[in-house]
Coordinates of C-alpha atoms in Angstrom, one line a residue:
M1 CA 92.7 87.0 120.3
N2 CA 90.2 89.7 121.3
L3 CA 89.3 91.7 118.3
A4 CA 89.9 94.9 120.3
A5 CA 93.6 93.9 120.6
R6 CA 94.1 93.6 116.9
A7 CA 96.3 96.2 115.3
P8 CA 94.4 98.5 113.0
V9 CA 95.6 98.6 109.4
V10 CA 94.5 100.7 106.4
V11 CA 95.1 99.1 103.0
L12 CA 95.5 101.2 99.8
V13 CA 94.5 99.6 96.5
S14 CA 94.3 100.6 92.8
G15 CA 92.9 97.4 91.2
S16 CA 91.7 93.9 91.8
G17 CA 92.8 93.7 95.5
T18 CA 94.2 90.1 95.5
L19 CA 96.7 91.1 98.2
L20 CA 93.9 92.7 100.2
Q21 CA 91.9 89.5 99.9
A22 CA 94.8 87.5 101.3
L23 CA 94.8 89.8 104.3
L24 CA 91.0 89.7 104.7
D25 CA 91.1 85.9 104.6
A26 CA 93.8 85.9 107.2
T27 CA 91.6 88.0 109.5
D28 CA 88.9 85.3 109.4
D29 CA 91.1 83.6 112.0
P30 CA 90.3 85.1 115.4
A31 CA 94.0 84.6 116.4
Y32 CA 95.3 86.8 113.5
P33 CA 96.5 90.0 115.3
V34 CA 95.7 92.4 112.4
E35 CA 92.4 94.1 111.5
V36 CA 91.7 95.9 108.2
V37 CA 89.8 98.9 109.4
A38 CA 89.5 100.7 106.1
V39 CA 90.5 100.3 102.4
G40 CA 91.4 103.4 100.4
A41 CA 91.8 103.9 96.6
D42 CA 92.7 106.5 94.1
R43 CA 89.7 105.6 91.9
D44 CA 86.3 104.1 92.4
G45 CA 84.7 101.2 90.6
I46 CA 87.5 98.7 91.3
A47 CA 87.3 95.2 92.6
G48 CA 89.5 95.9 95.6
L49 CA 86.9 98.3 97.0
E50 CA 84.1 95.8 96.4
R51 CA 86.1 93.2 98.4
A52 CA 86.1 95.6 101.4
R53 CA 82.5 96.7 101.0
S54 CA 81.2 93.1 100.8
R55 CA 82.6 92.6 104.3
G56 CA 81.3 95.9 105.7
I57 CA 84.8 97.4 105.9
A58 CA 84.9 101.2 105.5
T59 CA 86.2 102.5 102.2
F60 CA 87.4 105.9 100.9
V61 CA 88.4 107.2 97.4
V62 CA 90.8 110.1 96.9
P63 CA 91.3 110.7 93.2
L64 CA 94.3 112.7 92.2
R65 CA 92.4 114.5 89.5
A66 CA 90.0 115.9 92.1
H67 CA 92.8 118.0 93.6
P68 CA 94.7 121.0 92.1
D69 CA 98.1 119.3 92.6
R70 CA 99.9 116.3 94.1
A71 CA 100.5 118.1 97.4
A72 CA 96.8 118.8 97.9
W73 CA 96.0 115.1 97.0
D74 CA 98.7 113.9 99.4
A75 CA 97.2 116.0 102.2
A76 CA 93.7 114.8 101.5
L77 CA 94.8 111.2 101.3
A78 CA 96.6 111.6 104.7
D79 CA 93.5 113.0 106.3
A80 CA 91.4 110.2 104.9
I81 CA 93.8 107.6 106.3
A82 CA 94.0 109.4 109.6
A83 CA 90.3 109.2 110.1
H84 CA 90.7 105.4 110.7
G85 CA 93.6 105.6 113.2
P86 CA 95.9 102.9 111.7
A87 CA 99.0 101.6 113.3
L88 CA 100.2 100.8 109.8
V89 CA 99.3 101.5 106.1
V90 CA 99.7 98.7 103.6
S91 CA 100.2 99.7 99.9
A92 CA 98.8 96.6 98.2
G93 CA 98.9 97.3 94.5
F94 CA 98.4 101.0 95.0
L95 CA 99.8 102.6 91.8
K96 CA 100.3 106.2 92.9
I97 CA 103.6 107.4 94.6
L98 CA 102.8 108.5 98.1
G99 CA 103.9 112.0 99.2
P100 CA 105.6 113.5 102.2
E101 CA 102.3 114.1 104.1
V102 CA 101.3 110.5 104.1
L103 CA 104.8 109.2 104.6
G104 CA 105.4 111.6 107.4
R105 CA 102.3 110.7 109.4
F106 CA 102.1 106.9 109.0
P107 CA 104.4 103.9 108.7
V108 CA 103.7 102.5 105.2
V109 CA 104.8 99.1 103.8
N110 CA 104.6 97.8 100.2
T111 CA 105.1 94.5 98.5
H112 CA 107.1 94.4 95.2
P113 CA 107.4 91.4 92.8
A114 CA 111.2 91.2 92.7
L115 CA 114.1 90.8 95.0
L116 CA 114.9 94.5 95.6
P117 CA 117.2 96.3 95.0
S118 CA 117.0 94.4 91.7
F119 CA 114.3 95.3 89.3
P120 CA 112.4 98.2 90.9
G121 CA 109.5 99.9 89.2
A122 CA 106.4 98.9 87.5
H123 CA 107.8 96.2 85.1
A124 CA 109.8 94.1 87.6
V125 CA 108.7 90.7 86.3
R126 CA 109.3 91.6 82.7
D127 CA 112.7 93.1 83.6
A128 CA 113.7 90.0 85.5
L129 CA 112.8 87.7 82.6
A130 CA 114.6 90.0 80.1
Y131 CA 117.8 90.0 82.2
G132 CA 117.8 86.2 82.3
V133 CA 117.8 85.6 86.1
T134 CA 117.1 82.1 87.3
V135 CA 115.7 83.3 90.6
T136 CA 113.5 86.3 91.4
G137 CA 110.9 86.7 94.1
C138 CA 109.1 89.3 96.1
T139 CA 110.0 91.9 98.7
L140 CA 108.1 93.5 101.6
H141 CA 109.7 96.9 102.3
E142 CA 109.1 100.2 104.0
V143 CA 107.9 102.9 101.7
D144 CA 110.0 106.1 101.4
A145 CA 110.1 109.0 99.0
G146 CA 111.7 106.9 96.2
V147 CA 110.4 104.2 94.0
D148 CA 110.9 100.8 95.7
T149 CA 113.9 102.2 97.6
G150 CA 112.8 101.8 101.2
P151 CA 114.4 99.5 103.8
I152 CA 113.8 95.8 103.1
I153 CA 111.7 94.0 105.7
A154 CA 111.6 90.5 104.3
Q155 CA 112.0 88.7 101.0
R156 CA 111.1 85.3 99.4
A157 CA 112.7 83.7 96.4
V158 CA 110.8 82.3 93.4
E159 CA 112.5 80.1 90.8
V160 CA 112.3 81.2 87.2
L161 CA 111.4 78.2 85.0
P162 CA 112.7 77.9 81.4
E163 CA 109.1 78.0 80.0
D164 CA 108.0 81.0 82.1
T165 CA 106.2 83.9 80.5
E166 CA 105.7 87.2 82.2
E167 CA 102.2 86.1 83.2
S168 CA 103.1 82.7 84.5
L169 CA 106.0 84.0 86.5
H170 CA 104.0 86.9 87.9
E171 CA 101.2 84.5 89.1
R172 CA 103.7 82.4 91.0
I173 CA 105.3 85.5 92.5
K174 CA 101.9 86.8 93.6
T175 CA 101.1 83.6 95.4
V176 CA 104.3 83.9 97.4
E177 CA 103.8 87.7 97.8
R178 CA 100.4 87.2 99.4
A179 CA 101.8 84.7 101.9
L180 CA 104.8 87.0 102.7
L181 CA 102.5 89.9 103.5
V182 CA 100.2 87.8 105.7
E183 CA 103.0 86.2 107.6
E184 CA 105.2 89.3 108.1
L185 CA 102.6 91.9 109.1
P186 CA 102.1 90.5 112.7
R187 CA 105.9 90.5 113.2
L188 CA 106.2 94.0 111.8
L189 CA 103.5 95.4 114.0
G190 CA 105.2 93.9 117.0
R191 CA 108.4 95.9 116.4
R192 CA 108.9 98.9 118.7
D193 CA 109.7 101.2 115.8
V194 CA 106.4 100.7 114.0
G195 CA 103.5 102.3 115.9
A196 CA 100.7 104.7 115.9
P197 CA 100.5 107.7 113.5
T198 CA 103.0 110.3 114.3
G199 CA 100.7 113.3 113.8
D200 CA 97.2 114.5 113.2

């Protein structure tokens, strides 16, 4: 595929960027129809930004504490994203809740390490183990104003083993989560209802 025909995507990270790395690895294949045009974060000095910089991909940092309130931060983040003209924004381990400015201007998707609507929030793997489920998994979903409440795009199941700890289960989920994101993004970008930013 011609690189010019690739769909531009901005990825938001807050940490190590292993989901981002899976996407970057996928883009090594010239036939993969997605291009990561920029990586944004809410703080500097994280591995996710270094993964992007090592490939010459544009990065930006919009710290919440640098703004007087969340609304100002939301507007600044939306402007930083808009500068790269993405068809889609991927929240890949981004730990801040996105506000109405970002969500109103761009389609945003997120991965979550549970089979939503079960176990939303930051402790999904721990909660699944505590509940005693025998199957959990991961979800790719659209981001809305709630916490892990947006429409579900795709899910994959992961068996919970009797000897699982939170760490061992989370590692297996993350492997499936990375594959889910890489496989579903091209399909998602081909949908008519996911397109260019809706405003400036």
